[in-house]
Amino acid sequence: MSEPQSSLLLRKQLAELNKNPVEGFSAGLIDDNDIYRWEVLIIGPPDTLYEGGFFKCHLYFPKEYPLRPPKMKFVTEIWHPNIDKNGDVCISILHEPGDDKFGYEKASERWLPVHTVETILISVISMLADPNDESPANVDAAKEWRESYSEFKRKVARCVRKSQEQEEC
Amino acid sequence: MRMGDNNEGGLGTSKDEPQMNQDEMILAQQRQIEKEISDSIPLVGSLEPLESLNKEYLTDTVYLEKVKDLAKKYKFMRRTRPDGNCFFRAFSYANVEILTGKKEEFEEFYKLAENSKNALVELGFQQFTVEDFYDTYMEVLKRIKTAPTVEESKNELHTLFNEQGFSDYMVVYLRLLTSGQLQKEEDFYSCFIEGHRTVADFCHQEVEPMYKESDHIHIIAACAALNTGVRVVYMDRGTGKSCTEHDLPEGCTPTVHLLYRPGHYDILYP
């Protein structure tokens, strides 16, 4: 095979997303010559604290995709229990079965080869609306979310505002 | 060899090291072990005389006796890489290998495979995500089927199954077919699932992910999905001088013969 299947598959998904965009995010490449590194803009989901924000994320795919999952990182600053302070997203579907770094209770929603950029993004958007505080990557955010919600809201609002300013310039 | 059983011990974490690194170290070590295996063992090996098993058990009389017994029924074997996918890879390979040279049966199997994607979509699998694996699966079958001679078909099969891209996609698709079969016959299979899980949960945790090992229930469903019977010959350190045979589904006339040693499947040839 001259071109690895992972790269063909990613090309196909990118073309499909450009042709039939999915509500809530837009997708492109960080560098047009590298199909393994994507840049995605997530629109803060309506009726959540993140509404109105524009969050830029990067997805890094391994050569073994879709057998192994990509990594995802928020480039825009964001305050959320399941996104660590460096922006790394920690949700179960981006982890392989057996990879128990965050001690998830359920193995049911681990990485599967049938996941696509679209299904990943749908999970991440739903995570924004509904944090999982049982396995937090940002412990401070999780604690605030549970115990001082108004402070949590304030920090998220600041991120949303900052993200809007960044988009404008 | 069970992937993942190699993680215990040997890490020697001292108390001074930051706690958070331990899981990452375990993962890194697991990747290292996987790499050593993949560097040294082909995905599907060449045909070897059955007696090559003796080399593994030079001082183990229990196993040597059993190899002797096995040699009465089987002349050759083909090893597969122990990466957690061995059952699916071995089964898939052996099933297609038998079809080479049997034109009508191959056509029949090809039709079954052709219709399988729609069956999966009807069960609720997403067309867009299943398609890539299906397309590769059909391409591999087609290339083997249309090779001019049986010899060339077999060579094509062996080449494609040793190319990681094709080979792993064959595994993924058979995993999907197996998952589909389990979900289609949910009422039946739900009785065999341990740990209060639904059939769908079980498929997401144990069937669809790559590198997850197979149990009886996977094998029965995979056989049903491909409409094939398999004989699994169990060789372990248990008492007795012979290996135990299991035909799955029970009472079938098996076409594929697999050797099972705890944690791993290889292909057997009469």
Short mmCIF file of C-alpha atoms in Angstrom, two decimals:
data_model
loop_
_atom_site.label_atom_id
_atom_site.label_comp_id
_atom_site.label_asym_id
_atom_site.label_seq_id
_atom_site.Cartn_x
_atom_site.Cartn_y
_atom_site.Cartn_z
CA MET A 1 0.00 0.00 0.00
CA SER A 2 1.53 3.31 -0.97
CA GLU A 3 -0.61 5.48 1.28
CA PRO A 4 -1.53 4.12 4.70
CA GLN A 5 -5.21 3.37 5.27
CA SER A 6 -5.32 5.73 8.21
CA SER A 7 -4.46 8.65 5.96
CA LEU A 8 -7.03 7.64 3.31
CA LEU A 9 -9.68 7.31 5.97
CA LEU A 10 -8.88 10.72 7.48
CA ARG A 11 -8.94 12.32 4.03
CA LYS A 12 -12.33 10.79 3.40
CA GLN A 13 -13.67 12.05 6.72
CA LEU A 14 -12.35 15.54 6.10
CA ALA A 15 -13.95 15.67 2.66
CA GLU A 16 -17.22 14.41 4.10
CA LEU A 17 -17.20 17.01 6.89
CA ASN A 18 -16.49 19.80 4.41
CA LYS A 19 -19.29 18.63 2.14
CA ASN A 20 -21.84 17.98 4.87
CA PRO A 21 -20.85 20.08 7.88
CA VAL A 22 -22.10 18.94 11.25
CA GLU A 23 -23.73 21.44 13.56
CA GLY A 24 -21.60 22.60 16.47
CA PHE A 25 -18.10 22.47 15.00
CA SER A 26 -16.02 22.97 11.87
CA ALA A 27 -12.94 20.98 10.94
CA GLY A 28 -9.76 21.52 8.95
CA LEU A 29 -6.06 20.71 9.08
CA ILE A 30 -3.40 22.53 11.09
CA ASP A 31 -1.06 22.17 8.13
CA ASP A 32 -2.45 21.22 4.73
CA ASN A 33 0.38 18.75 4.22
CA ASP A 34 -0.29 16.75 7.36
CA ILE A 35 -3.53 14.79 7.43
CA TYR A 36 -2.75 13.47 10.93
CA ARG A 37 -3.09 16.86 12.64
CA TRP A 38 -6.47 18.52 12.62
CA GLU A 39 -7.74 21.84 13.85
CA VAL A 40 -11.34 21.96 14.96
CA LEU A 41 -13.41 24.94 16.05
CA ILE A 42 -16.09 24.04 18.55
CA ILE A 43 -18.98 26.42 18.97
CA GLY A 44 -19.99 26.56 22.64
CA PRO A 45 -23.18 24.49 22.80
CA PRO A 46 -26.40 26.50 23.29
CA ASP A 47 -28.02 26.44 26.74
CA THR A 48 -24.74 25.64 28.44
CA LEU A 49 -22.21 27.82 30.26
CA TYR A 50 -20.05 27.63 27.16
CA GLU A 51 -22.67 29.15 24.85
CA GLY A 52 -21.26 31.87 22.63
CA GLY A 53 -17.66 30.69 22.94
CA PHE A 54 -15.40 29.59 20.09
CA PHE A 55 -12.97 26.92 21.18
CA LYS A 56 -10.09 25.93 19.00
CA CYS A 57 -8.88 22.35 19.45
CA HIS A 58 -6.23 20.15 17.92
CA LEU A 59 -6.60 16.46 17.19
CA TYR A 60 -3.48 14.31 16.80
CA PHE A 61 -4.06 10.99 15.06
CA PRO A 62 -1.68 8.05 15.38
CA LYS A 63 -0.66 6.13 12.25
CA GLU A 64 -2.66 3.22 13.69
CA TYR A 65 -5.91 5.20 13.55
CA PRO A 66 -8.70 3.99 13.64
CA LEU A 67 -7.37 1.02 15.56
CA ARG A 68 -6.03 3.40 18.18
CA PRO A 69 -7.60 6.73 19.23
CA PRO A 70 -6.35 10.27 18.55
CA LYS A 71 -5.37 12.71 21.29
CA MET A 72 -7.31 15.94 21.63
CA LYS A 73 -6.19 19.25 23.06
CA PHE A 74 -8.00 22.56 23.56
CA VAL A 75 -5.79 25.37 22.27
CA THR A 76 -8.20 28.03 23.45
CA GLU A 77 -8.17 28.37 27.22
CA ILE A 78 -11.08 26.52 28.80
CA TRP A 79 -12.21 25.70 32.34
CA HIS A 80 -13.82 22.28 32.58
CA PRO A 81 -13.53 19.28 34.93
CA ASN A 82 -12.60 16.87 32.12
CA ILE A 83 -10.05 19.05 30.37
CA ASP A 84 -6.75 19.43 32.17
CA LYS A 85 -4.98 22.76 32.61
CA ASN A 86 -2.84 22.12 29.53
CA GLY A 87 -5.98 21.69 27.45
CA ASP A 88 -5.76 17.90 27.11
CA VAL A 89 -9.17 16.31 26.84
CA CYS A 90 -9.76 13.31 29.06
CA ILE A 91 -12.86 11.44 28.06
CA SER A 92 -13.36 7.72 28.05
CA ILE A 93 -13.91 7.29 24.32
CA LEU A 94 -10.43 8.66 23.62
CA HIS A 95 -8.94 5.88 25.74
CA GLU A 96 -8.44 2.30 24.68
CA PRO A 97 -9.97 -0.53 26.67
CA GLY A 98 -7.47 -1.53 29.31
CA ASP A 99 -6.02 1.96 29.50
CA ASP A 100 -7.15 2.86 32.98
CA LYS A 101 -5.26 6.03 33.61
CA PHE A 102 -8.25 7.83 35.05
CA GLY A 103 -9.98 4.84 36.61
CA TYR A 104 -13.25 5.08 34.75
CA GLU A 105 -15.94 2.97 36.34
CA LYS A 106 -17.44 1.83 33.09
CA ALA A 107 -15.46 0.41 30.23
CA SER A 108 -18.49 0.73 28.01
CA GLU A 109 -17.54 3.91 26.26
CA ARG A 110 -13.97 3.27 25.32
CA TRP A 111 -12.32 3.80 21.97
CA LEU A 112 -13.71 1.67 19.13
CA PRO A 113 -12.44 1.55 15.56
CA VAL A 114 -15.83 2.74 14.31
CA HIS A 115 -15.40 6.13 15.97
CA THR A 116 -14.87 9.08 13.62
CA VAL A 117 -14.01 12.75 14.04
CA GLU A 118 -17.74 13.39 14.06
CA THR A 119 -18.53 10.90 16.83
CA ILE A 120 -15.57 12.16 18.88
CA LEU A 121 -16.72 15.76 18.56
CA ILE A 122 -20.29 14.85 19.45
CA SER A 123 -18.99 13.24 22.65
CA VAL A 124 -16.80 16.22 23.47
CA ILE A 125 -19.64 18.68 22.89
CA SER A 126 -21.90 16.61 25.10
CA MET A 127 -19.12 16.54 27.71
CA LEU A 128 -19.08 20.36 27.71
CA ALA A 129 -22.77 20.35 28.51
CA ASP A 130 -22.51 17.57 31.05
CA PRO A 131 -19.17 17.20 32.88
CA ASN A 132 -18.25 13.91 34.52
CA ASP A 133 -16.84 14.79 37.91
CA GLU A 134 -16.06 11.20 38.87
CA SER A 135 -12.83 11.15 36.90
CA PRO A 136 -11.74 14.77 36.67
CA ALA A 137 -8.64 15.85 34.79
CA ASN A 138 -8.86 19.32 36.29
CA VAL A 139 -9.49 18.63 39.98
CA ASP A 140 -9.90 22.32 40.86
CA ALA A 141 -12.54 22.80 38.21
CA ALA A 142 -14.35 19.66 39.34
CA LYS A 143 -14.30 20.82 42.95
CA GLU A 144 -15.67 24.23 42.02
CA TRP A 145 -18.30 22.68 39.79
CA ARG A 146 -19.49 20.66 42.78
CA GLU A 147 -18.98 23.05 45.66
CA SER A 148 -18.87 26.63 44.44
CA TYR A 149 -20.80 26.68 41.26
CA SER A 150 -20.93 30.47 40.99
CA GLU A 151 -17.13 30.65 40.95
CA PHE A 152 -17.07 27.89 38.34
CA LYS A 153 -19.56 29.84 36.21
CA ARG A 154 -17.50 33.00 36.52
CA LYS A 155 -14.34 31.27 35.29
CA VAL A 156 -16.13 29.66 32.37
CA ALA A 157 -17.69 33.01 31.42
CA ARG A 158 -14.24 34.57 31.38
CA CYS A 159 -12.98 31.82 29.02
CA VAL A 160 -16.00 32.34 26.76
CA ARG A 161 -15.35 36.10 26.62
CA LYS A 162 -11.65 35.59 25.92
CA SER A 163 -12.43 33.09 23.16
CA GLN A 164 -14.71 35.63 21.48
CA GLU A 165 -12.03 38.31 21.58
CA GLN A 166 -9.51 35.91 20.05
CA GLU A 167 -11.89 35.05 17.25
CA GLU A 168 -12.41 38.71 16.42
CA CYS A 169 -8.77 39.57 15.91
CA MET B 1 0.07 -14.87 25.91
CA ARG B 2 -2.41 -12.48 27.40
CA MET B 3 -1.61 -8.93 26.55
CA GLY B 4 -1.86 -6.91 29.67
CA ASP B 5 -0.80 -9.67 32.03
CA ASN B 6 2.74 -8.52 31.61
CA ASN B 7 2.32 -5.34 33.50
CA GLU B 8 2.59 -6.64 37.01
CA GLY B 9 5.89 -6.37 38.76
CA GLY B 10 9.17 -5.34 37.33
CA LEU B 11 8.35 -1.65 37.41
CA GLY B 12 10.01 -1.01 40.74
CA THR B 13 8.43 2.34 41.47
CA SER B 14 10.23 3.95 44.33
CA LYS B 15 8.38 6.20 46.72
CA ASP B 16 10.30 9.23 45.54
CA GLU B 17 8.93 9.11 42.04
CA PRO B 18 5.81 11.11 41.37
CA GLN B 19 2.74 8.89 41.66
CA MET B 20 1.14 10.19 38.48
CA ASN B 21 3.76 8.67 36.24
CA GLN B 22 3.14 5.09 37.17
CA ASP B 23 0.17 4.53 34.87
CA GLU B 24 2.03 6.10 32.02
CA MET B 25 4.99 3.86 32.72
CA ILE B 26 2.74 0.82 32.64
CA LEU B 27 1.33 1.93 29.30
CA ALA B 28 4.79 2.58 27.92
CA GLN B 29 5.96 -0.83 29.05
CA GLN B 30 2.92 -2.45 27.48
CA ARG B 31 3.66 -0.71 24.18
CA GLN B 32 7.24 -1.93 24.41
CA ILE B 33 6.12 -5.53 24.92
CA GLU B 34 3.70 -5.19 21.99
CA LYS B 35 6.50 -3.87 19.84
CA GLU B 36 8.82 -6.75 20.73
CA ILE B 37 6.08 -9.20 19.79
CA SER B 38 5.29 -7.46 16.52
CA ASP B 39 8.96 -7.23 15.58
CA SER B 40 9.56 -10.93 16.13
CA ILE B 41 6.33 -12.73 15.16
CA PRO B 42 4.58 -12.28 11.79
CA LEU B 43 0.83 -11.59 11.80
CA VAL B 44 0.30 -15.00 10.18
CA GLY B 45 3.25 -17.34 9.84
CA SER B 46 4.21 -19.90 7.19
CA LEU B 47 3.09 -23.49 7.24
CA GLU B 48 5.20 -25.45 9.73
CA PRO B 49 5.31 -29.14 10.58
CA LEU B 50 3.34 -29.83 13.74
CA GLU B 51 6.47 -31.19 15.39
CA SER B 52 7.82 -27.64 15.54
CA LEU B 53 5.74 -27.42 18.73
CA ASN B 54 8.19 -29.78 20.43
CA LYS B 55 10.81 -27.06 20.49
CA GLU B 56 8.67 -25.08 22.89
CA TYR B 57 8.31 -27.91 25.37
CA LEU B 58 11.70 -29.64 25.45
CA THR B 59 11.49 -30.55 29.12
CA ASP B 60 7.75 -30.60 29.56
CA THR B 61 6.49 -34.17 29.38
CA VAL B 62 2.84 -33.23 29.77
CA TYR B 63 2.93 -31.06 26.66
CA LEU B 64 5.22 -33.41 24.70
CA GLU B 65 2.74 -36.25 25.19
CA LYS B 66 -0.04 -34.03 23.97
CA VAL B 67 1.88 -32.89 20.92
CA LYS B 68 2.40 -36.57 20.11
CA ASP B 69 -1.32 -37.14 20.31
CA LEU B 70 -2.03 -34.04 18.25
CA ALA B 71 0.38 -35.22 15.55
CA LYS B 72 -1.83 -38.25 14.93
CA LYS B 73 -4.54 -35.96 13.60
CA TYR B 74 -2.71 -32.90 12.33
CA LYS B 75 0.36 -32.63 10.13
CA PHE B 76 0.92 -28.89 9.95
CA MET B 77 0.24 -25.68 11.80
CA ARG B 78 0.40 -21.96 11.15
CA ARG B 79 1.21 -19.58 13.98
CA THR B 80 -0.43 -16.21 14.47
CA ARG B 81 0.82 -13.17 16.33
CA PRO B 82 -0.32 -13.11 19.98
CA ASP B 83 -1.76 -9.60 19.99
CA GLY B 84 -5.25 -10.26 21.34
CA ASN B 85 -6.62 -10.53 17.79
CA CYS B 86 -5.32 -14.04 17.17
CA PHE B 87 -8.66 -15.81 17.11
CA PHE B 88 -10.20 -13.38 14.63
CA ARG B 89 -7.11 -13.35 12.44
CA ALA B 90 -6.62 -17.12 12.50
CA PHE B 91 -10.28 -17.85 11.88
CA SER B 92 -10.54 -15.33 9.07
CA TYR B 93 -7.39 -16.60 7.39
CA ALA B 94 -8.21 -20.31 7.70
CA ASN B 95 -11.76 -19.80 6.49
CA VAL B 96 -10.69 -18.03 3.31
CA GLU B 97 -7.77 -20.41 2.75
CA ILE B 98 -10.17 -23.35 2.64
CA LEU B 99 -12.33 -21.53 0.10
CA THR B 100 -9.46 -21.02 -2.34
CA GLY B 101 -9.85 -23.75 -4.90
CA LYS B 102 -13.55 -24.23 -4.14
CA LYS B 103 -15.13 -21.95 -6.66
CA GLU B 104 -18.80 -22.41 -5.84
CA GLU B 105 -18.32 -22.23 -2.10
CA PHE B 106 -16.16 -19.15 -2.44
CA GLU B 107 -18.86 -17.44 -4.53
CA GLU B 108 -21.43 -18.34 -1.91
CA PHE B 109 -19.26 -16.90 0.86
CA TYR B 110 -18.56 -13.81 -1.21
CA LYS B 111 -22.30 -13.19 -1.53
CA LEU B 112 -22.78 -13.64 2.20
CA ALA B 113 -20.02 -11.08 2.80
CA GLU B 114 -21.49 -8.71 0.22
CA ASN B 115 -24.83 -8.64 2.02
CA SER B 116 -23.30 -8.30 5.45
CA LYS B 117 -22.90 -4.53 5.45
CA ASN B 118 -26.59 -3.89 4.95
CA ALA B 119 -27.35 -6.38 7.68
CA LEU B 120 -25.08 -4.41 10.04
CA VAL B 121 -26.66 -1.10 9.04
CA GLU B 122 -30.11 -2.57 9.69
CA LEU B 123 -28.92 -3.53 13.16
CA GLY B 124 -28.09 0.12 13.81
CA PHE B 125 -24.41 0.32 12.87
CA GLN B 126 -23.54 3.58 11.14
CA GLN B 127 -23.09 3.17 7.41
CA PHE B 128 -20.32 5.75 7.24
CA THR B 129 -18.19 4.07 9.87
CA VAL B 130 -18.72 0.47 8.80
CA GLU B 131 -18.08 1.20 5.15
CA ASP B 132 -14.29 1.49 5.22
CA PHE B 133 -13.81 -1.84 6.92
CA TYR B 134 -16.36 -3.47 4.64
CA ASP B 135 -14.73 -2.05 1.50
CA THR B 136 -11.33 -3.39 2.52
CA TYR B 137 -12.83 -6.74 3.51
CA MET B 138 -14.46 -7.10 0.08
CA GLU B 139 -11.33 -5.95 -1.71
CA VAL B 140 -9.25 -8.61 0.02
CA LEU B 141 -11.80 -11.33 -0.78
CA LYS B 142 -11.99 -10.18 -4.36
CA ARG B 143 -8.23 -10.16 -4.86
CA ILE B 144 -7.94 -13.67 -3.48
CA LYS B 145 -10.96 -14.92 -5.44
CA THR B 146 -9.83 -13.55 -8.79
CA ALA B 147 -6.20 -14.70 -8.66
CA PRO B 148 -5.64 -16.95 -11.71
CA THR B 149 -4.57 -20.10 -9.87
CA VAL B 150 -5.19 -21.63 -6.45
CA GLU B 151 -1.48 -21.22 -5.74
CA GLU B 152 -1.63 -17.51 -6.48
CA SER B 153 -4.83 -17.12 -4.43
CA LYS B 154 -3.05 -18.61 -1.46
CA ASN B 155 -0.05 -16.35 -1.96
CA GLU B 156 -2.30 -13.32 -2.19
CA LEU B 157 -4.08 -14.36 1.00
CA HIS B 158 -0.79 -14.76 2.82
CA THR B 159 0.59 -11.44 1.56
CA LEU B 160 -2.54 -9.45 2.40
CA PHE B 161 -2.89 -11.00 5.85
CA ASN B 162 0.66 -9.98 6.64
CA GLU B 163 0.15 -6.39 5.60
CA GLN B 164 -0.88 -4.63 8.76
CA GLY B 165 -3.38 -2.33 7.05
CA PHE B 166 -5.34 -5.07 5.30
CA SER B 167 -4.91 -7.64 8.02
CA ASP B 168 -6.15 -5.43 10.84
CA TYR B 169 -9.12 -4.25 8.81
CA MET B 170 -10.08 -7.90 8.24
CA VAL B 171 -9.98 -8.32 12.01
CA VAL B 172 -12.05 -5.18 12.65
CA TYR B 173 -14.70 -6.24 10.17
CA LEU B 174 -14.98 -9.76 11.58
CA ARG B 175 -15.27 -8.20 15.03
CA LEU B 176 -18.14 -6.05 13.71
CA LEU B 177 -19.84 -9.07 12.13
CA THR B 178 -19.48 -10.97 15.39
CA SER B 179 -20.91 -8.04 17.32
CA GLY B 180 -23.79 -7.85 14.84
CA GLN B 181 -24.52 -11.55 15.27
CA LEU B 182 -24.50 -11.25 19.07
CA GLN B 183 -26.90 -8.32 18.95
CA LYS B 184 -29.15 -9.93 16.39
CA GLU B 185 -29.57 -13.02 18.59
CA GLU B 186 -29.55 -11.00 21.78
CA ASP B 187 -32.08 -13.15 23.64
CA PHE B 188 -29.99 -16.26 23.14
CA TYR B 189 -26.57 -14.82 23.87
CA SER B 190 -27.62 -12.70 26.85
CA CYS B 191 -27.78 -15.91 28.95
CA PHE B 192 -24.03 -16.43 28.53
CA ILE B 193 -22.83 -12.97 29.40
CA GLU B 194 -21.29 -12.53 32.80
CA GLY B 195 -21.44 -9.52 35.06
CA HIS B 196 -24.93 -8.06 34.49
CA ARG B 197 -24.07 -6.48 31.17
CA THR B 198 -26.33 -6.06 28.21
CA VAL B 199 -25.31 -7.73 24.95
CA ALA B 200 -24.63 -4.30 23.44
CA ASP B 201 -22.38 -3.35 26.38
CA PHE B 202 -20.54 -6.64 26.06
CA CYS B 203 -19.98 -6.00 22.34
CA HIS B 204 -18.62 -2.52 23.03
CA GLN B 205 -16.30 -3.77 25.74
CA GLU B 206 -15.17 -7.18 24.58
CA VAL B 207 -15.91 -7.67 20.90
CA GLU B 208 -15.54 -4.49 18.87
CA PRO B 209 -12.32 -3.08 20.41
CA MET B 210 -9.12 -4.29 18.79
CA TYR B 211 -6.68 -6.41 20.81
CA LYS B 212 -9.48 -7.76 23.03
CA GLU B 213 -9.23 -11.51 23.40
CA SER B 214 -11.90 -13.97 22.38
CA ASP B 215 -13.90 -16.39 24.44
CA HIS B 216 -16.30 -19.17 23.55
CA ILE B 217 -19.12 -16.75 22.97
CA HIS B 218 -17.10 -14.77 20.41
CA ILE B 219 -16.26 -17.95 18.55
CA ILE B 220 -19.83 -19.22 18.43
CA ALA B 221 -21.08 -15.86 17.15
CA ALA B 222 -18.25 -15.51 14.61
CA CYS B 223 -19.04 -19.02 13.29
CA ALA B 224 -22.70 -18.13 12.96
CA ALA B 225 -21.83 -14.85 11.22
CA LEU B 226 -19.63 -16.60 8.62
CA ASN B 227 -21.82 -19.71 8.50
CA THR B 228 -18.81 -21.88 9.28
CA GLY B 229 -17.99 -24.53 11.86
CA VAL B 230 -14.75 -24.64 13.77
CA ARG B 231 -13.01 -27.34 15.82
CA VAL B 232 -10.98 -25.92 18.69
CA VAL B 233 -8.37 -28.33 20.02
CA TYR B 234 -7.45 -27.46 23.61
CA MET B 235 -3.91 -28.13 24.70
CA ASP B 236 -3.05 -27.25 28.29
CA ARG B 237 -1.28 -28.77 31.28
CA GLY B 238 -4.38 -30.61 32.41
CA THR B 239 -4.26 -34.33 33.12
CA GLY B 240 -4.64 -36.87 30.36
CA LYS B 241 -2.50 -37.58 27.36
CA SER B 242 -4.73 -36.19 24.69
CA CYS B 243 -6.07 -32.76 23.82
CA THR B 244 -9.74 -31.96 24.22
CA GLU B 245 -11.72 -31.12 21.11
CA HIS B 246 -14.68 -28.77 20.92
CA ASP B 247 -16.77 -28.34 17.81
CA LEU B 248 -18.47 -24.97 17.57
CA PRO B 249 -21.34 -24.77 16.98
CA GLU B 250 -21.87 -28.11 18.70
CA GLY B 251 -22.49 -31.01 16.34
CA CYS B 252 -21.24 -29.19 13.23
CA THR B 253 -18.87 -30.57 10.64
CA PRO B 254 -15.94 -28.25 11.24
CA THR B 255 -13.96 -26.87 8.33
CA VAL B 256 -11.56 -24.64 10.28
CA HIS B 257 -9.31 -26.27 12.87
CA LEU B 258 -7.67 -24.17 15.55
CA LEU B 259 -5.17 -25.04 18.25
CA TYR B 260 -5.90 -23.34 21.55
CA ARG B 261 -3.24 -23.00 24.19
CA PRO B 262 -4.21 -20.86 27.17
CA GLY B 263 -4.55 -17.34 25.81
CA HIS B 264 -3.72 -18.05 22.19
CA TYR B 265 -5.02 -19.55 18.93
CA ASP B 266 -3.03 -20.98 15.98
CA ILE B 267 -4.27 -22.73 12.84
CA LEU B 268 -4.11 -26.52 12.44
CA TYR B 269 -3.99 -28.59 9.23
CA PRO B 270 -4.97 -32.27 9.00
#
